[in-house]
Amino acid sequence: MHIAEGYLPPLHAAAWGVAAAPFVVHGVRALTREVKDHPESTLLLGASGAFTFVLSALKIPSVTGSCSHPTGTGLGAILFRPPIMAVLGTITLLFQALLLAHGGLTTLGANVFSLAIVGPWAGYGVYRLLRRSGVPLMVAVFFGAFMADLSTYCVTSVQLALAFPDPSSGLVGALAKFGGIFALTQIPLAISEGLLTVLVMRLLSQSSKGDLTRLGVLVAGAKKEAVGR
């Protein structure tokens, strides 16, 4: 994640921007509707965005032309669904590119696609699947956040492999190279992010139980859901 400014070929950078745009536009509509219908969500929306900003700013340098760090998108995806997270993630990446030199403007589309689109959808999908299977809330939250983090880097590996295929082994070889390097740092980080997200969700279940019930994370009257049974 945070593919550096100018690292992708112009055609690749433009293509990822075009691919990300419809998701962001849809997310803007979803966010506008959420704020209009439920203005009380503003504080929790801001907290979700701040969580993503802070975690994804903690970068560990990588030799791939990118870097490794938590993403923080799993929490917002679980609370507000992936479309809204596409907007919060895009805002996060834009500010990080402008203020922290993390990522860049030319690679914004690629970074948005991996962190703000694929990550939230993958994490939310795992979370919903586990919840429908009867898995306790906090276990589902852990694996949702874990998958949101890890899937982001899987997509980043694909993006880099497409841009820079290995001269001898092609796309497959490049994907194995980029993915292997990321895995050294990203798997432990994904586990850590899953645990941190569980801790934050526990705190929210105590301080914002009404909001979590309205958002469908907690079931009304099911006190044990808040502590994962």
mmCIF file of C-alpha atoms in Angstrom:
data_model
loop_
_atom_site.group_PDB
_atom_site.id
_atom_site.type_symbol
_atom_site.label_atom_id
_atom_site.label_comp_id
_atom_site.label_asym_id
_atom_site.label_seq_id
_atom_site.Cartn_x
_atom_site.Cartn_y
_atom_site.Cartn_z
ATOM 1 C CA MET A 1 0.000 0.000 0.000
ATOM 2 C CA HIS A 2 0.947 3.630 -0.407
ATOM 3 C CA ILE A 3 2.537 3.046 -3.783
ATOM 4 C CA ALA A 4 4.950 5.957 -4.129
ATOM 5 C CA GLU A 5 4.404 9.021 -6.288
ATOM 6 C CA GLY A 6 5.397 8.339 -9.885
ATOM 7 C CA TYR A 7 6.145 4.662 -9.247
ATOM 8 C CA LEU A 8 3.433 3.314 -11.551
ATOM 9 C CA PRO A 9 3.530 3.822 -15.330
ATOM 10 C CA PRO A 10 1.117 6.630 -16.352
ATOM 11 C CA LEU A 11 -1.261 4.259 -18.156
ATOM 12 C CA HIS A 12 -1.519 1.984 -15.116
ATOM 13 C CA ALA A 13 -2.025 4.938 -12.769
ATOM 14 C CA ALA A 14 -4.815 6.316 -14.960
ATOM 15 C CA ALA A 15 -6.510 2.926 -15.310
ATOM 16 C CA TRP A 16 -6.656 2.384 -11.543
ATOM 17 C CA GLY A 17 -8.056 5.875 -11.107
ATOM 18 C CA VAL A 18 -10.833 5.139 -13.589
ATOM 19 C CA ALA A 19 -11.564 1.799 -11.870
ATOM 20 C CA ALA A 20 -11.808 3.442 -8.443
ATOM 21 C CA ALA A 21 -13.931 6.441 -9.454
ATOM 22 C CA PRO A 22 -17.398 4.758 -9.614
ATOM 23 C CA PHE A 23 -16.966 3.290 -6.126
ATOM 24 C CA VAL A 24 -16.008 6.661 -4.689
ATOM 25 C CA VAL A 25 -18.946 8.417 -6.379
ATOM 26 C CA HIS A 26 -21.323 5.763 -5.030
ATOM 27 C CA GLY A 27 -19.726 6.175 -1.612
ATOM 28 C CA VAL A 28 -20.265 9.940 -1.636
ATOM 29 C CA ARG A 29 -23.965 9.358 -2.217
ATOM 30 C CA ALA A 30 -24.118 6.792 0.580
ATOM 31 C CA LEU A 31 -22.243 9.092 2.961
ATOM 32 C CA THR A 32 -24.488 12.051 2.127
ATOM 33 C CA ARG A 33 -27.574 9.928 2.746
ATOM 34 C CA GLU A 34 -26.208 8.625 6.054
ATOM 35 C CA VAL A 35 -25.410 12.113 7.365
ATOM 36 C CA LYS A 36 -28.773 13.480 6.173
ATOM 37 C CA ASP A 37 -30.854 10.648 7.641
ATOM 38 C CA HIS A 38 -28.765 10.147 10.781
ATOM 39 C CA PRO A 39 -26.840 13.307 11.725
ATOM 40 C CA GLU A 40 -25.970 11.652 15.024
ATOM 41 C CA SER A 41 -23.601 9.405 13.064
ATOM 42 C CA THR A 42 -21.239 12.305 12.324
ATOM 43 C CA LEU A 43 -19.068 11.767 15.386
ATOM 44 C CA LEU A 44 -18.696 8.039 14.773
ATOM 45 C CA LEU A 45 -17.987 8.662 11.076
ATOM 46 C CA GLY A 46 -15.226 11.071 12.059
ATOM 47 C CA ALA A 47 -13.808 8.561 14.514
ATOM 48 C CA SER A 48 -13.799 5.840 11.834
ATOM 49 C CA GLY A 49 -11.960 8.136 9.435
ATOM 50 C CA ALA A 50 -9.451 9.142 12.110
ATOM 51 C CA PHE A 51 -8.849 5.489 12.972
ATOM 52 C CA THR A 52 -8.011 4.783 9.340
ATOM 53 C CA PHE A 53 -5.815 7.868 9.033
ATOM 54 C CA VAL A 54 -3.752 7.146 12.134
ATOM 55 C CA LEU A 55 -3.239 3.436 11.510
ATOM 56 C CA SER A 56 -2.440 3.772 7.817
ATOM 57 C CA ALA A 57 0.094 6.516 8.584
ATOM 58 C CA LEU A 58 2.212 4.081 10.643
ATOM 59 C CA LYS A 59 4.320 2.830 7.767
ATOM 60 C CA ILE A 60 7.087 0.251 7.779
ATOM 61 C CA PRO A 61 9.415 0.706 4.759
ATOM 62 C CA SER A 62 9.488 -2.092 2.218
ATOM 63 C CA VAL A 63 11.929 -2.814 -0.594
ATOM 64 C CA THR A 64 9.101 -3.067 -3.140
ATOM 65 C CA GLY A 65 8.677 0.649 -3.795
ATOM 66 C CA SER A 66 5.774 0.665 -1.361
ATOM 67 C CA CYS A 67 5.446 0.181 2.385
ATOM 68 C CA SER A 68 3.629 -1.942 4.951
ATOM 69 C CA HIS A 69 1.307 -0.699 7.667
ATOM 70 C CA PRO A 70 -2.111 -1.310 9.186
ATOM 71 C CA THR A 71 -5.012 0.008 7.125
ATOM 72 C CA GLY A 72 -7.756 0.678 9.680
ATOM 73 C CA THR A 73 -10.550 0.221 7.129
ATOM 74 C CA GLY A 74 -12.144 -2.853 8.685
ATOM 75 C CA LEU A 75 -13.721 -0.898 11.536
ATOM 76 C CA GLY A 76 -15.460 1.640 9.289
ATOM 77 C CA ALA A 77 -16.589 -1.058 6.865
ATOM 78 C CA ILE A 78 -18.239 -3.034 9.660
ATOM 79 C CA LEU A 79 -19.894 0.052 11.141
ATOM 80 C CA PHE A 80 -21.011 1.913 7.999
ATOM 81 C CA ARG A 81 -20.575 -0.581 5.111
ATOM 82 C CA PRO A 82 -17.887 -0.485 2.382
ATOM 83 C CA PRO A 83 -19.307 2.304 0.144
ATOM 84 C CA ILE A 84 -18.899 4.908 2.882
ATOM 85 C CA MET A 85 -15.451 3.551 3.666
ATOM 86 C CA ALA A 86 -14.471 4.210 0.054
ATOM 87 C CA VAL A 87 -14.953 7.923 0.705
ATOM 88 C CA LEU A 88 -13.278 7.974 4.107
ATOM 89 C CA GLY A 89 -10.355 6.002 2.711
ATOM 90 C CA THR A 90 -10.002 8.331 -0.272
ATOM 91 C CA ILE A 91 -9.950 11.405 1.983
ATOM 92 C CA THR A 92 -7.369 9.699 4.186
ATOM 93 C CA LEU A 93 -5.107 8.853 1.245
ATOM 94 C CA LEU A 94 -5.435 12.324 -0.263
ATOM 95 C CA PHE A 95 -4.410 14.039 2.972
ATOM 96 C CA GLN A 96 -1.574 11.584 3.509
ATOM 97 C CA ALA A 97 -0.266 12.219 -0.015
ATOM 98 C CA LEU A 98 -0.422 15.994 0.447
ATOM 99 C CA LEU A 99 0.708 16.322 4.057
ATOM 100 C CA LEU A 100 2.827 13.252 4.824
ATOM 101 C CA ALA A 101 4.206 12.282 1.397
ATOM 102 C CA HIS A 102 2.696 8.812 1.864
ATOM 103 C CA GLY A 103 1.697 7.580 -1.563
ATOM 104 C CA GLY A 104 1.082 10.235 -4.176
ATOM 105 C CA LEU A 105 -1.419 11.999 -6.387
ATOM 106 C CA THR A 106 -0.539 10.044 -9.526
ATOM 107 C CA THR A 107 -0.928 6.752 -7.661
ATOM 108 C CA LEU A 108 -3.992 7.848 -5.682
ATOM 109 C CA GLY A 109 -6.371 5.756 -7.786
ATOM 110 C CA ALA A 110 -4.347 2.584 -7.276
ATOM 111 C CA ASN A 111 -4.018 3.184 -3.537
ATOM 112 C CA VAL A 112 -7.729 3.982 -3.211
ATOM 113 C CA PHE A 113 -8.654 0.818 -5.087
ATOM 114 C CA SER A 114 -6.624 -1.403 -2.755
ATOM 115 C CA LEU A 115 -7.140 0.296 0.623
ATOM 116 C CA ALA A 116 -10.510 2.030 0.323
ATOM 117 C CA ILE A 117 -12.390 -0.349 -1.978
ATOM 118 C CA VAL A 118 -11.110 -3.940 -2.019
ATOM 119 C CA GLY A 119 -10.002 -3.962 1.620
ATOM 120 C CA PRO A 120 -13.351 -2.806 3.071
ATOM 121 C CA TRP A 121 -15.390 -5.087 0.797
ATOM 122 C CA ALA A 122 -13.249 -8.129 1.583
ATOM 123 C CA GLY A 123 -13.273 -7.418 5.307
ATOM 124 C CA TYR A 124 -17.000 -6.739 5.420
ATOM 125 C CA GLY A 125 -17.718 -9.847 3.367
ATOM 126 C CA VAL A 126 -15.814 -12.064 5.806
ATOM 127 C CA TYR A 127 -17.448 -10.327 8.770
ATOM 128 C CA ARG A 128 -20.977 -10.825 7.412
ATOM 129 C CA LEU A 129 -20.311 -14.434 6.436
ATOM 130 C CA LEU A 130 -19.075 -15.262 9.929
ATOM 131 C CA ARG A 131 -21.957 -13.461 11.633
ATOM 132 C CA ARG A 132 -24.524 -15.302 9.524
ATOM 133 C CA SER A 133 -22.789 -18.535 10.493
ATOM 134 C CA GLY A 134 -23.363 -17.735 14.176
ATOM 135 C CA VAL A 135 -19.784 -16.756 15.007
ATOM 136 C CA PRO A 136 -19.532 -14.418 18.053
ATOM 137 C CA LEU A 137 -19.344 -10.717 17.235
ATOM 138 C CA MET A 138 -15.785 -10.044 18.346
ATOM 139 C CA VAL A 139 -14.415 -13.080 16.512
ATOM 140 C CA ALA A 140 -16.114 -11.865 13.336
ATOM 141 C CA VAL A 141 -14.740 -8.356 13.920
ATOM 142 C CA PHE A 142 -11.209 -9.731 14.278
ATOM 143 C CA PHE A 143 -11.310 -11.698 11.035
ATOM 144 C CA GLY A 144 -13.057 -8.861 9.206
ATOM 145 C CA ALA A 145 -10.316 -6.398 10.159
ATOM 146 C CA PHE A 146 -7.636 -9.010 9.447
ATOM 147 C CA MET A 147 -8.968 -9.649 5.951
ATOM 148 C CA ALA A 148 -9.458 -5.934 5.190
ATOM 149 C CA ASP A 149 -5.775 -5.402 5.938
ATOM 150 C CA LEU A 150 -4.387 -8.457 4.179
ATOM 151 C CA SER A 151 -6.526 -8.169 1.034
ATOM 152 C CA THR A 152 -5.325 -4.603 0.559
ATOM 153 C CA TYR A 153 -1.770 -5.839 0.226
ATOM 154 C CA CYS A 154 -2.769 -8.697 -2.031
ATOM 155 C CA VAL A 155 -4.219 -6.136 -4.442
ATOM 156 C CA THR A 156 -1.154 -3.903 -4.093
ATOM 157 C CA SER A 157 1.003 -6.908 -4.999
ATOM 158 C CA VAL A 158 -1.120 -7.481 -8.105
ATOM 159 C CA GLN A 159 -0.891 -3.807 -9.061
ATOM 160 C CA LEU A 160 2.902 -3.825 -8.783
ATOM 161 C CA ALA A 161 3.213 -7.164 -10.584
ATOM 162 C CA LEU A 162 1.092 -5.905 -13.483
ATOM 163 C CA ALA A 163 3.257 -2.800 -13.754
ATOM 164 C CA PHE A 164 6.580 -4.600 -13.354
ATOM 165 C CA PRO A 165 6.377 -8.238 -14.527
ATOM 166 C CA ASP A 166 9.459 -10.337 -13.944
ATOM 167 C CA PRO A 167 11.667 -10.545 -17.062
ATOM 168 C CA SER A 168 11.915 -14.334 -16.849
ATOM 169 C CA SER A 169 8.814 -15.555 -14.999
ATOM 170 C CA GLY A 170 6.412 -12.802 -15.994
ATOM 171 C CA LEU A 171 3.363 -11.788 -13.957
ATOM 172 C CA VAL A 172 3.339 -14.917 -11.771
ATOM 173 C CA GLY A 173 6.957 -14.498 -10.781
ATOM 174 C CA ALA A 174 6.532 -10.801 -10.020
ATOM 175 C CA LEU A 175 3.391 -11.502 -7.976
ATOM 176 C CA ALA A 176 5.239 -14.121 -5.931
ATOM 177 C CA LYS A 177 8.099 -11.684 -5.357
ATOM 178 C CA PHE A 178 5.999 -8.716 -4.276
ATOM 179 C CA GLY A 179 3.552 -10.833 -2.270
ATOM 180 C CA GLY A 180 6.348 -12.712 -0.525
ATOM 181 C CA ILE A 181 8.080 -9.532 0.582
ATOM 182 C CA PHE A 182 4.859 -7.978 1.843
ATOM 183 C CA ALA A 183 3.896 -11.143 3.743
ATOM 184 C CA LEU A 184 6.919 -10.866 6.038
ATOM 185 C CA THR A 185 5.528 -7.730 7.653
ATOM 186 C CA GLN A 186 1.866 -7.691 6.690
ATOM 187 C CA ILE A 187 0.616 -10.927 8.231
ATOM 188 C CA PRO A 188 1.763 -9.932 11.768
ATOM 189 C CA LEU A 189 0.395 -6.423 11.174
ATOM 190 C CA ALA A 190 -2.965 -7.800 10.038
ATOM 191 C CA ILE A 191 -3.195 -9.897 13.203
ATOM 192 C CA SER A 192 -2.308 -6.880 15.329
ATOM 193 C CA GLU A 193 -4.886 -4.741 13.538
ATOM 194 C CA GLY A 194 -7.542 -7.383 14.086
ATOM 195 C CA LEU A 195 -6.866 -7.393 17.819
ATOM 196 C CA LEU A 196 -6.841 -3.586 18.011
ATOM 197 C CA THR A 197 -10.126 -3.379 16.109
ATOM 198 C CA VAL A 198 -11.700 -5.812 18.565
ATOM 199 C CA LEU A 199 -10.528 -3.611 21.442
ATOM 200 C CA VAL A 200 -12.014 -0.498 19.812
ATOM 201 C CA MET A 201 -15.282 -2.308 19.080
ATOM 202 C CA ARG A 202 -15.510 -3.393 22.715
ATOM 203 C CA LEU A 203 -15.088 0.222 23.815
ATOM 204 C CA LEU A 204 -17.708 1.379 21.319
ATOM 205 C CA SER A 205 -20.120 -1.302 22.497
ATOM 206 C CA GLN A 206 -19.921 0.247 25.949
ATOM 207 C CA SER A 207 -19.956 3.934 25.036
ATOM 208 C CA SER A 208 -22.053 3.947 21.831
ATOM 209 C CA LYS A 209 -24.319 0.945 22.207
ATOM 210 C CA GLY A 210 -27.307 2.793 20.750
ATOM 211 C CA ASP A 211 -25.414 3.722 17.599
ATOM 212 C CA LEU A 212 -24.080 0.187 17.150
ATOM 213 C CA THR A 213 -27.589 -1.221 17.565
ATOM 214 C CA ARG A 214 -28.983 1.194 14.955
ATOM 215 C CA LEU A 215 -26.168 0.269 12.580
ATOM 216 C CA GLY A 216 -26.956 -3.432 13.009
ATOM 217 C CA VAL A 217 -23.657 -4.355 14.677
ATOM 218 C CA LEU A 218 -25.346 -5.122 17.991
ATOM 219 C CA VAL A 219 -28.699 -6.828 18.349
ATOM 220 C CA ALA A 220 -31.186 -4.964 20.529
ATOM 221 C CA GLY A 221 -31.504 -6.639 23.911
ATOM 222 C CA ALA A 222 -28.622 -9.030 23.284
ATOM 223 C CA LYS A 223 -26.183 -7.844 25.934
ATOM 224 C CA LYS A 224 -23.810 -10.750 25.437
ATOM 225 C CA GLU A 225 -23.191 -9.688 21.849
ATOM 226 C CA ALA A 226 -21.224 -6.715 23.084
ATOM 227 C CA VAL A 227 -18.621 -8.905 24.753
ATOM 228 C CA GLY A 228 -18.519 -11.641 22.154
ATOM 229 C CA ARG A 229 -20.312 -14.168 24.412
#
